PDB file of C-alpha atoms in Angstrom:
ATOM      1  CA  MET Y   1     -43.491 -25.911 -67.769  1.00 42.00           C
ATOM      2  CA  ASN Y   2     -42.685 -27.887 -64.469  1.00 50.00           C
ATOM      3  CA  THR Y   3     -42.635 -31.769 -65.797  1.00 62.00           C
ATOM      4  CA  SER Y   4     -42.156 -34.849 -63.964  1.00 82.00           C
ATOM      5  CA  THR Y   5     -39.664 -35.674 -66.476  1.00 89.00           C
ATOM      6  CA  PHE Y   6     -37.575 -34.197 -69.143  1.00 95.00           C
ATOM      7  CA  ARG Y   7     -36.087 -35.411 -72.394  1.00 94.00           C
ATOM      8  CA  PHE Y   8     -32.031 -35.818 -72.778  1.00 94.00           C
ATOM      9  CA  GLY Y   9     -31.448 -37.029 -75.950  1.00 91.00           C
ATOM     10  CA  GLN Y  10     -32.562 -40.915 -76.029  1.00 89.00           C
ATOM     11  CA  HIS Y  11     -32.991 -40.757 -72.248  1.00 90.00           C
ATOM     12  CA  ILE Y  12     -35.768 -39.867 -69.960  1.00 92.00           C
ATOM     13  CA  ILE Y  13     -34.474 -38.010 -67.067  1.00 93.00           C
ATOM     14  CA  LYS Y  14     -36.693 -37.847 -63.647  1.00 94.00           C
ATOM     15  CA  ALA Y  15     -37.479 -34.294 -62.369  1.00 95.00           C
ATOM     16  CA  SER Y  16     -35.744 -35.076 -59.166  1.00 96.00           C
ATOM     17  CA  ALA Y  17     -32.427 -34.961 -61.153  1.00 96.00           C
ATOM     18  CA  VAL Y  18     -32.850 -31.503 -62.596  1.00 97.00           C
ATOM     19  CA  PHE Y  19     -32.116 -28.388 -59.732  1.00 97.00           C
ATOM     20  CA  LEU Y  20     -32.741 -25.530 -62.336  1.00 98.00           C
ATOM     21  CA  GLN Y  21     -35.231 -24.699 -65.130  1.00 97.00           C
ATOM     22  CA  THR Y  22     -35.541 -21.183 -66.768  1.00 97.00           C
ATOM     23  CA  GLU Y  23     -37.778 -20.838 -70.187  1.00 96.00           C
ATOM     24  CA  LEU Y  24     -35.329 -22.618 -72.542  1.00 98.00           C
ATOM     25  CA  SER Y  25     -32.879 -24.480 -70.447  1.00 98.00           C
ATOM     26  CA  PHE Y  26     -32.520 -27.127 -67.463  1.00 98.00           C
ATOM     27  CA  ALA Y  27     -29.400 -28.151 -65.265  1.00 98.00           C
ATOM     28  CA  LEU Y  28     -29.197 -31.996 -63.819  1.00 97.00           C
ATOM     29  CA  VAL Y  29     -26.927 -33.515 -61.922  1.00 97.00           C
ATOM     30  CA  ASN Y  30     -24.593 -36.011 -63.497  1.00 93.00           C
ATOM     31  CA  ARG Y  31     -25.409 -40.110 -62.867  1.00 89.00           C
ATOM     32  CA  LYS Y  32     -21.831 -40.983 -63.330  1.00 88.00           C
ATOM     33  CA  PRO Y  33     -19.600 -37.181 -62.261  1.00 92.00           C
ATOM     34  CA  VAL Y  34     -16.107 -37.317 -63.775  1.00 92.00           C
ATOM     35  CA  VAL Y  35     -15.261 -34.826 -60.405  1.00 94.00           C
ATOM     36  CA  PRO Y  36     -17.566 -34.013 -57.450  1.00 95.00           C
ATOM     37  CA  GLY Y  37     -20.000 -31.348 -58.985  1.00 96.00           C
ATOM     38  CA  HIS Y  38     -20.050 -32.336 -62.615  1.00 96.00           C
ATOM     39  CA  VAL Y  39     -23.247 -31.247 -64.019  1.00 97.00           C
ATOM     40  CA  LEU Y  40     -24.961 -30.599 -67.330  1.00 97.00           C
ATOM     41  CA  VAL Y  41     -26.825 -27.420 -69.066  1.00 98.00           C
ATOM     42  CA  CYS Y  42     -29.158 -28.622 -71.884  1.00 98.00           C
ATOM     43  CA  PRO Y  43     -31.605 -26.919 -73.938  1.00 98.00           C
ATOM     44  CA  LEU Y  44     -35.239 -28.002 -73.135  1.00 97.00           C
ATOM     45  CA  ARG Y  45     -35.673 -29.097 -76.964  1.00 97.00           C
ATOM     46  CA  VAL Y  46     -33.896 -31.833 -77.835  1.00 96.00           C
ATOM     47  CA  VAL Y  47     -31.416 -30.406 -80.662  1.00 96.00           C
ATOM     48  CA  GLU Y  48     -28.349 -32.539 -81.754  1.00 96.00           C
ATOM     49  CA  ARG Y  49     -25.993 -30.046 -82.724  1.00 97.00           C
ATOM     50  CA  PHE Y  50     -24.886 -26.456 -80.964  1.00 98.00           C
ATOM     51  CA  CYS Y  51     -25.343 -24.781 -84.313  1.00 97.00           C
ATOM     52  CA  ASP Y  52     -29.223 -25.656 -85.041  1.00 97.00           C
ATOM     53  CA  LEU Y  53     -29.972 -23.984 -81.792  1.00 98.00           C
ATOM     54  CA  HIS Y  54     -32.187 -20.855 -82.081  1.00 98.00           C
ATOM     55  CA  PRO Y  55     -30.420 -17.608 -80.880  1.00 98.00           C
ATOM     56  CA  GLU Y  56     -32.730 -17.243 -77.880  1.00 98.00           C
ATOM     57  CA  GLU Y  57     -31.729 -20.850 -76.979  1.00 98.00           C
ATOM     58  CA  VAL Y  58     -27.909 -20.255 -77.186  1.00 98.00           C
ATOM     59  CA  ALA Y  59     -28.289 -16.858 -74.723  1.00 98.00           C
ATOM     60  CA  ASP Y  60     -30.623 -19.087 -72.567  1.00 98.00           C
ATOM     61  CA  LEU Y  61     -28.212 -21.978 -72.323  1.00 98.00           C
ATOM     62  CA  PHE Y  62     -25.413 -19.508 -71.977  1.00 98.00           C
ATOM     63  CA  LYS Y  63     -26.752 -17.422 -69.062  1.00 98.00           C
ATOM     64  CA  THR Y  64     -27.900 -20.594 -67.492  1.00 98.00           C
ATOM     65  CA  THR Y  65     -24.502 -21.944 -67.705  1.00 98.00           C
ATOM     66  CA  GLN Y  66     -22.975 -18.767 -66.106  1.00 98.00           C
ATOM     67  CA  ARG Y  67     -24.944 -19.196 -63.145  1.00 98.00           C
ATOM     68  CA  VAL Y  68     -24.933 -22.882 -62.756  1.00 98.00           C
ATOM     69  CA  ALA Y  69     -21.076 -22.467 -63.028  1.00 98.00           C
ATOM     70  CA  ASP Y  70     -21.158 -20.178 -60.073  1.00 97.00           C
ATOM     71  CA  ALA Y  71     -22.968 -21.853 -57.772  1.00 97.00           C
ATOM     72  CA  VAL Y  72     -21.244 -25.492 -58.626  1.00 97.00           C
ATOM     73  CA  GLU Y  73     -17.763 -23.589 -58.464  1.00 97.00           C
ATOM     74  CA  LYS Y  74     -18.863 -22.231 -54.898  1.00 96.00           C
ATOM     75  CA  HIS Y  75     -20.782 -25.258 -53.612  1.00 97.00           C
ATOM     76  CA  PHE Y  76     -18.177 -27.808 -54.368  1.00 96.00           C
ATOM     77  CA  GLN Y  77     -15.430 -25.237 -53.280  1.00 96.00           C
ATOM     78  CA  GLY Y  78     -13.670 -25.280 -56.631  1.00 96.00           C
ATOM     79  CA  SER Y  79     -11.102 -22.760 -57.643  1.00 96.00           C
ATOM     80  CA  SER Y  80     -11.781 -23.188 -61.471  1.00 96.00           C
ATOM     81  CA  LEU Y  81     -14.309 -24.445 -63.635  1.00 97.00           C
ATOM     82  CA  THR Y  82     -13.673 -26.726 -66.815  1.00 96.00           C
ATOM     83  CA  ILE Y  83     -16.890 -25.892 -69.457  1.00 97.00           C
ATOM     84  CA  ALA Y  84     -16.920 -28.094 -72.145  1.00 95.00           C
ATOM     85  CA  ILE Y  85     -19.461 -28.632 -75.286  1.00 96.00           C
ATOM     86  CA  GLN Y  86     -18.812 -32.143 -77.317  1.00 93.00           C
ATOM     87  CA  ASP Y  87     -20.572 -31.174 -80.582  1.00 95.00           C
ATOM     88  CA  GLY Y  88     -20.642 -34.042 -82.758  1.00 94.00           C
ATOM     89  CA  PRO Y  89     -19.850 -37.671 -82.614  1.00 91.00           C
ATOM     90  CA  GLU Y  90     -15.936 -37.369 -83.479  1.00 91.00           C
ATOM     91  CA  ALA Y  91     -15.988 -34.663 -80.271  1.00 90.00           C
ATOM     92  CA  GLY Y  92     -17.214 -37.437 -77.983  1.00 87.00           C
ATOM     93  CA  GLN Y  93     -20.683 -36.565 -78.065  1.00 89.00           C
ATOM     94  CA  THR Y  94     -22.835 -39.476 -77.706  1.00 87.00           C
ATOM     95  CA  VAL Y  95     -26.139 -38.358 -76.401  1.00 91.00           C
ATOM     96  CA  LYS Y  96     -27.941 -36.560 -79.543  1.00 93.00           C
ATOM     97  CA  HIS Y  97     -28.925 -33.530 -77.018  1.00 96.00           C
ATOM     98  CA  VAL Y  98     -26.683 -29.966 -76.967  1.00 97.00           C
ATOM     99  CA  HIS Y  99     -25.207 -30.121 -73.096  1.00 97.00           C
ATOM    100  CA  VAL Y 100     -22.486 -28.265 -71.705  1.00 97.00           C
ATOM    101  CA  HIS Y 101     -20.577 -29.992 -69.078  1.00 96.00           C
ATOM    102  CA  VAL Y 102     -19.730 -27.765 -65.722  1.00 98.00           C
ATOM    103  CA  LEU Y 103     -16.526 -29.280 -63.852  1.00 97.00           C
ATOM    104  CA  PRO Y 104     -16.172 -27.141 -60.650  1.00 97.00           C
ATOM    105  CA  ARG Y 105     -11.892 -27.735 -60.668  1.00 96.00           C
ATOM    106  CA  ARG Y 106      -9.406 -27.505 -57.802  1.00 94.00           C
ATOM    107  CA  ALA Y 107      -5.319 -27.782 -57.843  1.00 92.00           C
ATOM    108  CA  GLY Y 108      -4.207 -31.210 -58.369  1.00 90.00           C
ATOM    109  CA  ASP Y 109      -7.475 -32.897 -59.000  1.00 92.00           C
ATOM    110  CA  PHE Y 110      -5.774 -34.639 -61.896  1.00 88.00           C
ATOM    111  CA  GLU Y 111      -2.267 -34.952 -62.281  1.00 87.00           C
ATOM    112  CA  ARG Y 112      -2.050 -33.831 -65.379  1.00 89.00           C
ATOM    113  CA  ASN Y 113      -4.632 -30.873 -65.959  1.00 86.00           C
ATOM    114  CA  ASP Y 114      -5.691 -31.569 -69.507  1.00 88.00           C
ATOM    115  CA  SER Y 115      -6.542 -35.460 -68.384  1.00 89.00           C
ATOM    116  CA  ILE Y 116     -10.058 -33.902 -67.907  1.00 88.00           C
ATOM    117  CA  TYR Y 117     -10.603 -34.077 -71.536  1.00 86.00           C
ATOM    118  CA  ASP Y 118      -9.985 -37.733 -71.665  1.00 85.00           C
ATOM    119  CA  GLU Y 119     -11.880 -38.650 -68.711  1.00 86.00           C
ATOM    120  CA  LEU Y 120     -14.891 -36.460 -70.594  1.00 85.00           C
ATOM    121  CA  GLN Y 121     -14.236 -38.887 -73.906  1.00 81.00           C
ATOM    122  CA  LYS Y 122     -14.405 -42.000 -71.406  1.00 78.00           C
ATOM    123  CA  HIS Y 123     -17.077 -40.644 -69.688  1.00 73.00           C
ATOM    124  CA  ASP Y 124     -19.489 -40.484 -72.645  1.00 66.00           C
ATOM    125  CA  ARG Y 125     -18.284 -43.816 -74.412  1.00 65.00           C
ATOM    126  CA  GLU Y 126     -21.254 -46.401 -74.765  1.00 57.00           C
ATOM    127  CA  ASP Y 127     -19.120 -49.441 -73.316  1.00 57.00           C
ATOM    128  CA  GLU Y 128     -18.412 -47.142 -70.255  1.00 56.00           C
ATOM    129  CA  ASP Y 129     -22.126 -46.381 -69.914  1.00 62.00           C
ATOM    130  CA  VAL Y 130     -22.911 -49.201 -67.323  1.00 66.00           C
ATOM    131  CA  PRO Y 131     -25.466 -49.356 -64.779  1.00 68.00           C
ATOM    132  CA  ALA Y 132     -23.092 -50.319 -61.924  1.00 71.00           C
ATOM    133  CA  LYS Y 133     -20.929 -47.268 -62.604  1.00 74.00           C
ATOM    134  CA  TRP Y 134     -24.233 -44.844 -62.035  1.00 83.00           C
ATOM    135  CA  ARG Y 135     -25.421 -43.139 -58.560  1.00 90.00           C
ATOM    136  CA  THR Y 136     -28.665 -44.026 -57.544  1.00 90.00           C
ATOM    137  CA  GLU Y 137     -31.694 -41.885 -58.043  1.00 91.00           C
ATOM    138  CA  GLU Y 138     -31.535 -41.037 -54.391  1.00 94.00           C
ATOM    139  CA  GLN Y 139     -27.990 -39.784 -54.476  1.00 95.00           C
ATOM    140  CA  MET Y 140     -28.705 -37.805 -57.698  1.00 95.00           C
ATOM    141  CA  ALA Y 141     -32.061 -36.042 -56.146  1.00 96.00           C
ATOM    142  CA  SER Y 142     -30.284 -35.296 -52.758  1.00 96.00           C
ATOM    143  CA  GLU Y 143     -27.603 -33.346 -54.940  1.00 96.00           C
ATOM    144  CA  ALA Y 144     -30.142 -31.936 -57.088  1.00 97.00           C
ATOM    145  CA  SER Y 145     -32.044 -30.558 -54.202  1.00 96.00           C
ATOM    146  CA  THR Y 146     -28.988 -29.137 -52.384  1.00 96.00           C
ATOM    147  CA  LEU Y 147     -28.130 -27.236 -55.545  1.00 97.00           C
ATOM    148  CA  SER Y 148     -31.577 -25.891 -56.321  1.00 97.00           C
ATOM    149  CA  LYS Y 149     -31.085 -23.699 -53.189  1.00 96.00           C
ATOM    150  CA  HIS Y 150     -28.685 -22.177 -54.762  1.00 96.00           C
ATOM    151  CA  PHE Y 151     -31.255 -20.670 -57.067  1.00 94.00           C
ATOM    152  CA  ASN Y 152     -34.333 -19.628 -55.298  1.00 80.00           C
TER     153      ASN Y 152
END
């Protein structure tokens, strides 16, 4: 199912931003990463909440997340990972499509280690989602192309 675009909740994502697709999931670069290498892994089917995924989608989503996490940690010279799902509006979810944040981490990347969660909350707020803060399509396509080489 190679397509030219992907649905991510209310957004249409160009295939050039997607660096891995499996039978039931896809991984894409982030238009405004919290840290270098911050990517997202999503089920292909648009599902709002984690508990609404079918068991085979959960399995594929987490297997894909594991592969992606390994690749981005190595590629961005991380020493750890933050892997997070904001499941529902009170958890900070603004895109109504299950997605896993994968963030490579390094010693000292935040003064307070748990500040990463504050940054994720800010990252997803609608008032923070202004095009001036987004990376260009070319930047995103370049990163996706580079990351896709880890899966060939």
